[in-house]
């Protein structure tokens, strides 16, 4: 899949170094899961087997070839997929998340899905802004008990969605 500036291709096991660098970065994981960077060992044992099943794309800048992170459009139930993204801070603030997420929403429409959903911590302003910019709207705010405290968790999580 291509956008104006990005190339998106399926994530594969040989992306281990790039993914370990991405998820090993505390700023990337700040509002995700337990809020802590993921070890290379866990990337290999836990993360890669899941994200190479299909539905996850590695994103590269076309011009330089640089790996900037991943985008996700993974099946939730028939007709519905979950949108997500994690970009390395070296590449934040250039509109790449919006560009990749918009392409995945278009892809979802093109393959006949009926709904795209997404989840974020309420305090994850950047992620929420990306979701809004590609057309998703907040459905609800909810509070779940997570095993580890992450800064801002008291404000809960938000669910976003777009009917296609
Ligand atoms: C959230 C994230 C994907 C944004 O990536 P990005 O490429 O910098 O986003 P964009 O450049 O497309 O910005 C989209 C909009 O969000 C805004 N934005 C981005 N990061 C922001 C932040 N930290 N705080 C406030 N606004 C932010 C931008 O200003 C822009 O809005 P605008 O067009 O009105 O100015 C990136 O910071 C990231 O990967 N974070 C860590 C992983 C993560 O939290 N993923 C989401 C889990 S739910």
Coordinates of N, CA and C and ligand atoms in Angstrom, one line a residue:
X1 N 0.8 -1.2 0.0 CA 0.0 0.0 0.0 C 0.9 1.2 0.0
X2 N 0.5 2.2 -0.8 CA 1.3 3.5 -0.8 C 0.5 4.7 -0.5
X3 N 1.1 5.7 0.1 CA 0.4 7.0 0.3 C 1.4 8.0 -0.4
X4 N 1.1 9.2 -0.3 CA 2.0 10.2 -0.9 C 3.4 10.0 -0.5
X5 N 3.6 9.8 0.8 CA 5.0 9.8 1.3 C 5.4 8.4 1.9
X6 N 4.5 7.5 2.1 CA 4.8 6.3 2.8 C 4.5 5.0 2.0
X7 N 5.3 4.0 2.3 CA 5.1 2.7 1.8 C 4.7 1.8 3.0
X8 N 3.6 1.1 2.9 CA 3.1 0.2 3.9 C 3.2 -1.2 3.4
X9 N 3.9 -2.1 4.1 CA 4.0 -3.5 3.7 C 3.8 -4.4 4.9
X10 N 3.4 -5.6 4.8 CA 3.2 -6.5 5.9 C 4.4 -6.6 6.8
X11 N 4.2 -6.6 8.1 CA 5.3 -6.8 9.1 C 5.7 -8.3 9.0
X12 N 7.0 -8.5 9.0 CA 7.5 -9.9 9.0 C 8.6 -10.1 10.1
X13 N 8.9 -11.4 10.4 CA 9.8 -11.7 11.5 C 11.1 -11.0 11.4
X14 N 11.6 -10.8 10.2 CA 12.9 -10.2 10.1 C 12.9 -8.7 10.4
X15 N 11.7 -8.2 10.7 CA 11.6 -6.8 11.2 C 12.0 -6.6 12.7
X16 N 12.5 -7.7 13.3 CA 12.7 -7.8 14.7 C 13.6 -6.6 15.2
X17 N 14.6 -6.2 14.5 CA 15.5 -5.1 15.0 C 14.7 -3.8 15.0
X18 N 14.0 -3.5 13.9 CA 13.2 -2.3 13.8 C 12.1 -2.2 14.9
X19 N 11.4 -3.3 15.1 CA 10.3 -3.4 16.1 C 10.9 -3.3 17.5
X20 N 12.0 -3.9 17.8 CA 12.6 -3.8 19.1 C 13.1 -2.3 19.4
X21 N 13.5 -1.7 18.4 CA 13.9 -0.2 18.6 C 12.7 0.6 18.8
X22 N 11.6 0.3 18.1 CA 10.4 1.1 18.2 C 9.8 0.9 19.6
X23 N 9.6 -0.4 20.0 CA 8.9 -0.7 21.3 C 9.8 -0.6 22.5
X24 N 11.1 -0.4 22.2 CA 12.1 -0.2 23.3 C 12.2 1.2 23.7
X25 N 11.5 2.1 23.0 CA 11.5 3.5 23.2 C 10.4 3.9 24.2
X26 N 10.8 4.5 25.4 CA 9.8 4.8 26.4 C 8.7 5.8 25.9
X27 N 9.1 6.7 25.1 CA 8.1 7.7 24.6 C 7.0 7.0 23.7
X28 N 7.3 5.9 23.1 CA 6.3 5.2 22.3 C 5.3 4.5 23.2
X29 N 5.9 3.9 24.3 CA 5.0 3.0 25.1 C 4.4 3.7 26.2
X30 N 4.6 5.0 26.3 CA 4.1 5.8 27.5 C 2.6 5.5 27.8
X31 N 1.8 5.5 26.8 CA 0.3 5.3 27.0 C -0.2 4.0 26.5
X32 N 0.7 3.0 26.4 CA 0.3 1.7 25.8 C 0.6 0.6 26.9
X33 N -0.3 -0.3 27.0 CA -0.2 -1.5 27.9 C 0.3 -1.1 29.3
X34 N 1.4 -1.5 29.8 CA 1.8 -1.1 31.1 C 2.7 0.1 31.1
X35 N 2.7 0.8 30.0 CA 3.4 2.1 29.9 C 5.0 2.0 29.9
X36 N 5.4 0.7 29.8 CA 6.9 0.5 29.8 C 7.4 0.0 28.5
X37 N 8.7 0.3 28.2 CA 9.3 -0.2 27.0 C 9.3 -1.7 27.0
X38 N 9.2 -2.3 25.8 CA 9.2 -3.8 25.7 C 10.6 -4.3 25.4
X39 N 11.0 -5.3 26.1 CA 12.4 -5.9 25.9 C 12.5 -6.6 24.5
X40 N 13.7 -6.7 24.0 CA 13.9 -7.4 22.7 C 13.4 -8.8 22.8
X41 N 13.6 -9.4 24.0 CA 13.2 -10.8 24.2 C 11.7 -10.9 24.0
X42 N 10.9 -10.0 24.7 CA 9.5 -10.0 24.6 C 9.0 -9.7 23.1
X43 N 9.7 -8.8 22.5 CA 9.4 -8.5 21.1 C 9.5 -9.8 20.3
X44 N 10.5 -10.6 20.5 CA 10.7 -11.8 19.7 C 9.7 -12.9 20.1
X45 N 9.5 -13.0 21.4 CA 8.6 -14.2 21.9 C 7.1 -13.9 21.9
X46 N 6.8 -12.6 22.2 CA 5.3 -12.3 22.4 C 4.8 -11.4 21.2
X47 N 5.5 -10.4 20.9 CA 4.9 -9.4 19.9 C 5.0 -9.9 18.5
X48 N 6.1 -10.3 18.0 CA 6.2 -10.7 16.6 C 5.3 -11.8 16.1
X49 N 5.1 -12.9 17.0 CA 4.2 -13.9 16.5 C 2.8 -13.3 16.3
X50 N 2.4 -12.3 17.1 CA 1.1 -11.8 16.9 C 1.0 -10.8 15.7
X51 N 2.0 -10.0 15.5 CA 1.9 -8.9 14.5 C 2.3 -9.4 13.1
X52 N 2.8 -10.6 13.0 CA 3.1 -11.1 11.7 C 2.0 -12.1 11.2
X53 N 0.8 -12.1 11.9 CA -0.3 -13.0 11.5 C -1.1 -12.3 10.4
X54 N -0.9 -11.0 10.2 CA -1.7 -10.3 9.2 C -2.4 -9.2 9.9
X55 N -2.5 -8.0 9.2 CA -3.2 -6.9 9.8 C -2.3 -5.8 10.4
X56 N -1.0 -6.1 10.4 CA 0.0 -5.1 10.8 C 0.9 -4.8 9.6
X57 N 1.2 -3.5 9.5 CA 2.0 -3.0 8.4 C 3.2 -2.3 8.9
X58 N 4.4 -2.6 8.3 CA 5.5 -1.7 8.6 C 5.4 -0.5 7.7
X59 N 5.8 0.7 8.2 CA 5.7 1.9 7.4 C 7.1 2.4 7.2
X60 N 7.4 2.7 5.9 CA 8.7 3.3 5.5 C 8.4 4.6 4.8
X61 N 9.3 5.6 5.0 CA 9.3 6.8 4.2 C 9.8 6.4 2.8
X62 N 9.0 6.7 1.8 CA 9.4 6.3 0.4 C 10.7 6.9 0.0
X63 N 10.9 8.2 0.3 CA 12.1 8.9 -0.2 C 13.4 8.3 0.4
X64 N 13.4 8.1 1.7 CA 14.6 7.6 2.4 C 14.7 6.1 2.7
X65 N 13.5 5.5 2.7 CA 13.5 4.1 3.0 C 13.4 3.8 4.5
X66 N 13.5 4.9 5.3 CA 13.5 4.8 6.8 C 12.2 4.1 7.3
X67 N 12.4 3.1 8.2 CA 11.3 2.5 9.0 C 10.8 3.5 10.0
X68 N 9.6 3.8 10.0 CA 9.1 4.8 10.9 C 8.2 4.2 12.0
X69 N 7.7 3.0 11.8 CA 6.9 2.4 12.8 C 5.9 1.5 12.2
X70 N 4.8 1.2 12.9 CA 3.8 0.3 12.3 C 2.4 0.8 12.4
X71 N 1.5 0.3 11.5 CA 0.1 0.6 11.5 C -0.6 -0.7 11.6
X72 N -1.8 -0.7 12.2 CA -2.5 -1.9 12.4 C -4.0 -1.7 11.9
X73 N -4.5 -2.7 11.2 CA -5.9 -2.8 10.9 C -6.2 -4.3 11.1
X74 N -6.5 -4.7 12.3 CA -6.6 -6.1 12.6 C -8.1 -6.5 12.9
X75 N -8.5 -7.7 12.5 CA -9.9 -8.1 12.6 C -10.3 -8.2 14.0
X76 N -11.5 -7.7 14.3 CA -12.1 -7.8 15.7 C -13.3 -8.8 15.6
X77 N -14.1 -8.7 14.6 CA -15.3 -9.6 14.4 C -15.6 -9.4 12.9
X78 N -16.5 -10.2 12.3 CA -16.7 -10.1 10.9 C -17.2 -8.6 10.5
X79 N -16.5 -8.0 9.6 CA -16.8 -6.7 9.1 C -16.2 -5.6 9.9
X80 N -15.6 -5.9 11.0 CA -15.0 -4.8 11.9 C -13.5 -5.1 12.1
X81 N -12.8 -4.0 12.1 CA -11.3 -4.0 12.3 C -10.9 -2.9 13.2
X82 N -9.8 -3.2 14.0 CA -9.3 -2.2 14.9 C -8.1 -1.5 14.3
X83 N -8.1 -0.2 14.3 CA -7.0 0.7 13.8 C -6.1 1.1 14.9
X84 N -4.8 1.0 14.6 CA -3.8 1.5 15.6 C -2.5 1.9 14.9
X85 N -1.6 2.5 15.6 CA -0.3 2.9 15.1 C 0.7 3.2 16.2
X86 N 1.9 3.0 15.9 CA 3.0 3.3 16.8 C 4.2 3.8 15.9
X87 N 4.5 5.1 16.1 CA 5.6 5.6 15.3 C 6.8 6.0 16.2
X88 N 8.0 5.9 15.6 CA 9.2 6.3 16.4 C 9.2 7.8 16.5
X89 N 9.6 8.3 17.7 CA 9.6 9.8 17.9 C 10.5 10.5 16.9
X90 N 11.5 9.9 16.3 CA 12.3 10.5 15.3 C 11.4 11.0 14.2
X91 N 10.2 10.5 14.0 CA 9.3 10.8 12.9 C 8.0 11.4 13.3
X92 N 7.9 11.8 14.5 CA 6.6 12.4 14.9 C 6.5 13.8 14.4
X93 N 5.3 14.3 14.3 CA 5.0 15.7 14.0 C 5.1 16.1 12.6
X94 N 5.0 15.1 11.7 CA 5.1 15.4 10.2 C 3.9 14.9 9.5
X95 N 2.8 14.5 10.3 CA 1.6 14.1 9.6 C 1.6 12.7 9.1
X96 N 2.7 11.9 9.5 CA 2.7 10.5 9.0 C 1.6 9.6 9.6
X97 N 1.4 9.8 10.9 CA 0.3 9.0 11.5 C -1.0 9.2 10.8
X98 N -1.3 10.5 10.5 CA -2.6 10.8 9.9 C -2.6 10.2 8.5
X99 N -1.5 10.3 7.8 CA -1.4 9.8 6.4 C -1.6 8.3 6.3
X100 N -0.9 7.6 7.2 CA -1.0 6.1 7.2 C -2.4 5.6 7.7
X101 N -2.9 6.3 8.7 CA -4.2 5.9 9.3 C -5.3 6.1 8.2
X102 N -5.2 7.2 7.5 CA -6.2 7.6 6.5 C -6.2 6.5 5.4
X103 N -5.0 6.0 5.0 CA -4.8 5.0 4.0 C -5.5 3.7 4.5
X104 N -5.3 3.4 5.8 CA -5.9 2.1 6.3 C -7.5 2.2 6.3
X105 N -8.0 3.4 6.7 CA -9.4 3.6 6.6 C -9.9 3.4 5.2
X106 N -9.2 3.9 4.2 CA -9.6 3.7 2.8 C -9.5 2.2 2.5
X107 N -8.5 1.6 2.9 CA -8.3 0.1 2.6 C -9.5 -0.6 3.2
X108 N -9.8 -0.3 4.5 CA -11.0 -1.0 5.1 C -12.2 -0.8 4.3
X109 N -12.5 0.4 3.8 CA -13.6 0.6 2.9 C -13.5 -0.2 1.7
X110 N -12.4 -0.2 1.1 CA -12.2 -0.9 -0.2 C -12.4 -2.4 -0.1
X111 N -12.0 -3.0 1.0 CA -12.2 -4.4 1.2 C -13.6 -4.8 1.8
X112 N -14.4 -3.8 1.9 CA -15.8 -4.1 2.3 C -16.1 -4.2 3.8
X113 N -15.2 -3.7 4.6 CA -15.5 -3.7 6.0 C -16.6 -2.7 6.3
X114 N -17.3 -2.9 7.4 CA -18.4 -2.0 7.7 C -18.1 -1.0 8.8
X115 N -17.1 -1.3 9.6 CA -16.8 -0.4 10.8 C -15.3 -0.5 11.2
X116 N -14.7 0.6 11.5 CA -13.4 0.7 12.0 C -13.5 1.2 13.5
X117 N -12.8 0.5 14.4 CA -12.8 1.0 15.8 C -11.4 1.2 16.3
X118 N -11.2 2.0 17.3 CA -9.9 2.2 17.9 C -10.0 2.6 19.3
X119 N -8.9 2.3 20.1 CA -8.9 2.6 21.5 C -7.7 3.4 21.9
X120 N -7.8 4.3 22.8 CA -6.7 5.0 23.3 C -6.9 5.4 24.7
X121 N -5.8 5.7 25.5 CA -6.0 6.3 26.8 C -6.6 7.7 26.6
X122 N -7.5 8.1 27.5 CA -8.1 9.4 27.4 C -7.0 10.5 27.2
X123 N -5.9 10.4 28.0 CA -4.9 11.4 28.0 C -3.9 11.4 26.8
X124 N -4.1 10.4 25.9 CA -3.3 10.3 24.7 C -3.8 11.2 23.6
X125 N -3.5 12.5 23.8 CA -4.1 13.6 22.9 C -3.7 13.4 21.5
X126 N -2.4 13.0 21.3 CA -1.9 12.9 19.9 C -2.6 11.8 19.1
X127 N -2.8 10.7 19.8 CA -3.5 9.6 19.1 C -5.0 9.9 18.9
X128 N -5.6 10.5 19.8 CA -7.0 10.9 19.6 C -7.2 11.9 18.5
X129 N -6.2 12.8 18.4 CA -6.3 13.8 17.3 C -6.2 13.1 15.9
X130 N -5.3 12.1 15.8 CA -5.1 11.4 14.6 C -6.5 10.7 14.2
X131 N -7.1 10.0 15.2 CA -8.3 9.3 15.0 C -9.4 10.3 14.5
X132 N -9.5 11.4 15.1 CA -10.5 12.4 14.7 C -10.2 12.9 13.3
X133 N -8.9 13.1 13.0 CA -8.6 13.6 11.6 C -8.9 12.7 10.5
X134 N -8.9 11.3 10.8 CA -9.2 10.4 9.8 C -10.7 9.9 9.8
X135 N -11.5 10.7 10.6 CA -12.9 10.5 10.6 C -13.6 9.7 11.6
X136 N -12.8 9.1 12.6 CA -13.4 8.4 13.7 C -14.0 9.4 14.7
X137 N -15.0 8.9 15.4 CA -15.6 9.8 16.5 C -15.6 9.0 17.8
X138 N -15.5 9.7 18.9 CA -15.6 9.1 20.2 C -16.9 8.4 20.5
X139 N -16.9 7.2 20.8 CA -18.2 6.5 21.1 C -18.4 6.5 22.6
X140 N -17.4 6.3 23.4 CA -17.6 6.2 24.9 C -16.2 6.3 25.6
X141 N -16.3 6.7 26.8 CA -15.1 6.6 27.7 C -15.4 5.5 28.7
X142 N -14.4 4.7 29.0 CA -14.6 3.6 29.9 C -13.5 3.5 30.9
X143 N -13.7 2.8 32.0 CA -12.7 2.6 33.0 C -12.5 1.2 33.3
X144 N -11.3 0.7 33.1 CA -11.0 -0.7 33.3 C -9.9 -0.8 34.3
X145 N -9.9 -1.9 35.1 CA -8.8 -2.1 36.0 C -7.6 -2.7 35.3
X146 N -6.5 -2.0 35.1 CA -5.3 -2.6 34.5 C -4.4 -3.0 35.6
X147 N -3.6 -4.0 35.4 CA -2.7 -4.5 36.4 C -1.6 -3.5 36.9
X148 N -1.1 -2.6 35.9 CA -0.1 -1.6 36.3 C -0.6 -0.2 36.1
X149 N -0.2 0.7 37.1 CA -0.7 2.0 36.9 C 0.2 2.7 35.9
X150 N -0.5 3.4 35.0 CA 0.1 4.2 33.9 C -0.4 5.7 34.1
X151 N 0.5 6.6 34.1 CA 0.2 8.0 34.3 C -1.0 8.4 33.4
X152 N -2.1 8.9 34.1 CA -3.3 9.4 33.4 C -4.4 8.3 33.3
X153 N -4.1 7.1 33.9 CA -5.0 6.0 33.8 C -6.4 6.4 34.5
X154 N -6.3 7.3 35.5 CA -7.5 7.6 36.2 C -8.6 8.3 35.3
X155 N -8.1 8.8 34.1 CA -9.0 9.4 33.2 C -9.7 8.4 32.2
X156 N -9.2 7.1 32.4 CA -9.8 6.1 31.6 C -9.3 6.0 30.2
X157 N -10.1 5.2 29.4 CA -9.8 5.0 28.0 C -11.0 5.4 27.1
X158 N -10.7 5.7 25.9 CA -11.8 6.1 24.9 C -11.8 5.1 23.8
X159 N -13.1 4.9 23.4 CA -13.3 4.1 22.2 C -13.8 5.0 21.1
X160 N -13.2 4.9 19.9 CA -13.5 5.6 18.7 C -14.1 4.7 17.7
X161 N -14.9 5.2 16.7 CA -15.4 4.3 15.7 C -15.8 5.1 14.5
X162 N -15.8 4.4 13.3 CA -16.3 5.0 12.1 C -17.1 3.9 11.3
X163 N -18.4 4.2 11.0 CA -19.1 3.3 10.1 C -18.8 3.6 8.7
X164 N -18.5 2.6 7.9 CA -18.0 2.8 6.5 C -19.1 2.8 5.5
Ligands
LIG1 C1 0.3 9.4 18.4 C2 1.3 9.4 17.3 C3 0.9 8.2 16.4 C4 1.1 10.7 16.4 O1 2.0 10.6 15.3 P1 2.4 11.8 14.4 O2 2.8 11.3 13.1 O3 3.3 12.7 15.1 O4 0.9 12.5 14.2 P2 0.5 13.6 13.1 O5 1.8 14.3 12.7 O6 -0.2 12.9 12.0 O7 -0.4 14.5 13.9 C5 -1.8 14.5 13.8 C6 -2.4 15.5 14.7 O8 -2.1 15.2 16.1 C7 -1.5 16.3 16.7 N1 -0.6 15.7 17.7 C8 0.4 14.7 17.5 N2 1.0 14.4 18.6 C9 0.5 15.2 19.6 C10 0.7 15.4 21.0 N3 1.6 14.6 21.6 N4 -0.1 16.2 21.7 C11 -1.0 17.0 21.0 N5 -1.3 16.9 19.7 C12 -0.5 16.0 19.0 C13 -0.8 17.0 15.6 O9 -0.5 18.4 16.0 C14 -1.8 16.9 14.5 O10 -2.9 17.8 14.7 P3 -3.1 19.1 13.8 O11 -3.1 18.6 12.4 O12 -4.4 19.6 14.3 O13 -1.9 19.9 14.1 C15 2.7 9.2 17.7 O14 3.0 10.3 18.6 C16 3.0 7.9 18.4 O15 3.3 6.9 17.7 N6 2.9 7.9 19.7 C17 3.3 6.7 20.5 C18 2.4 5.5 20.2 C19 1.0 5.7 20.6 O16 0.6 6.3 21.6 N7 0.1 5.1 19.7 C20 -1.3 5.2 19.9 C21 -1.8 4.3 20.9 S1 -3.5 4.4 21.2

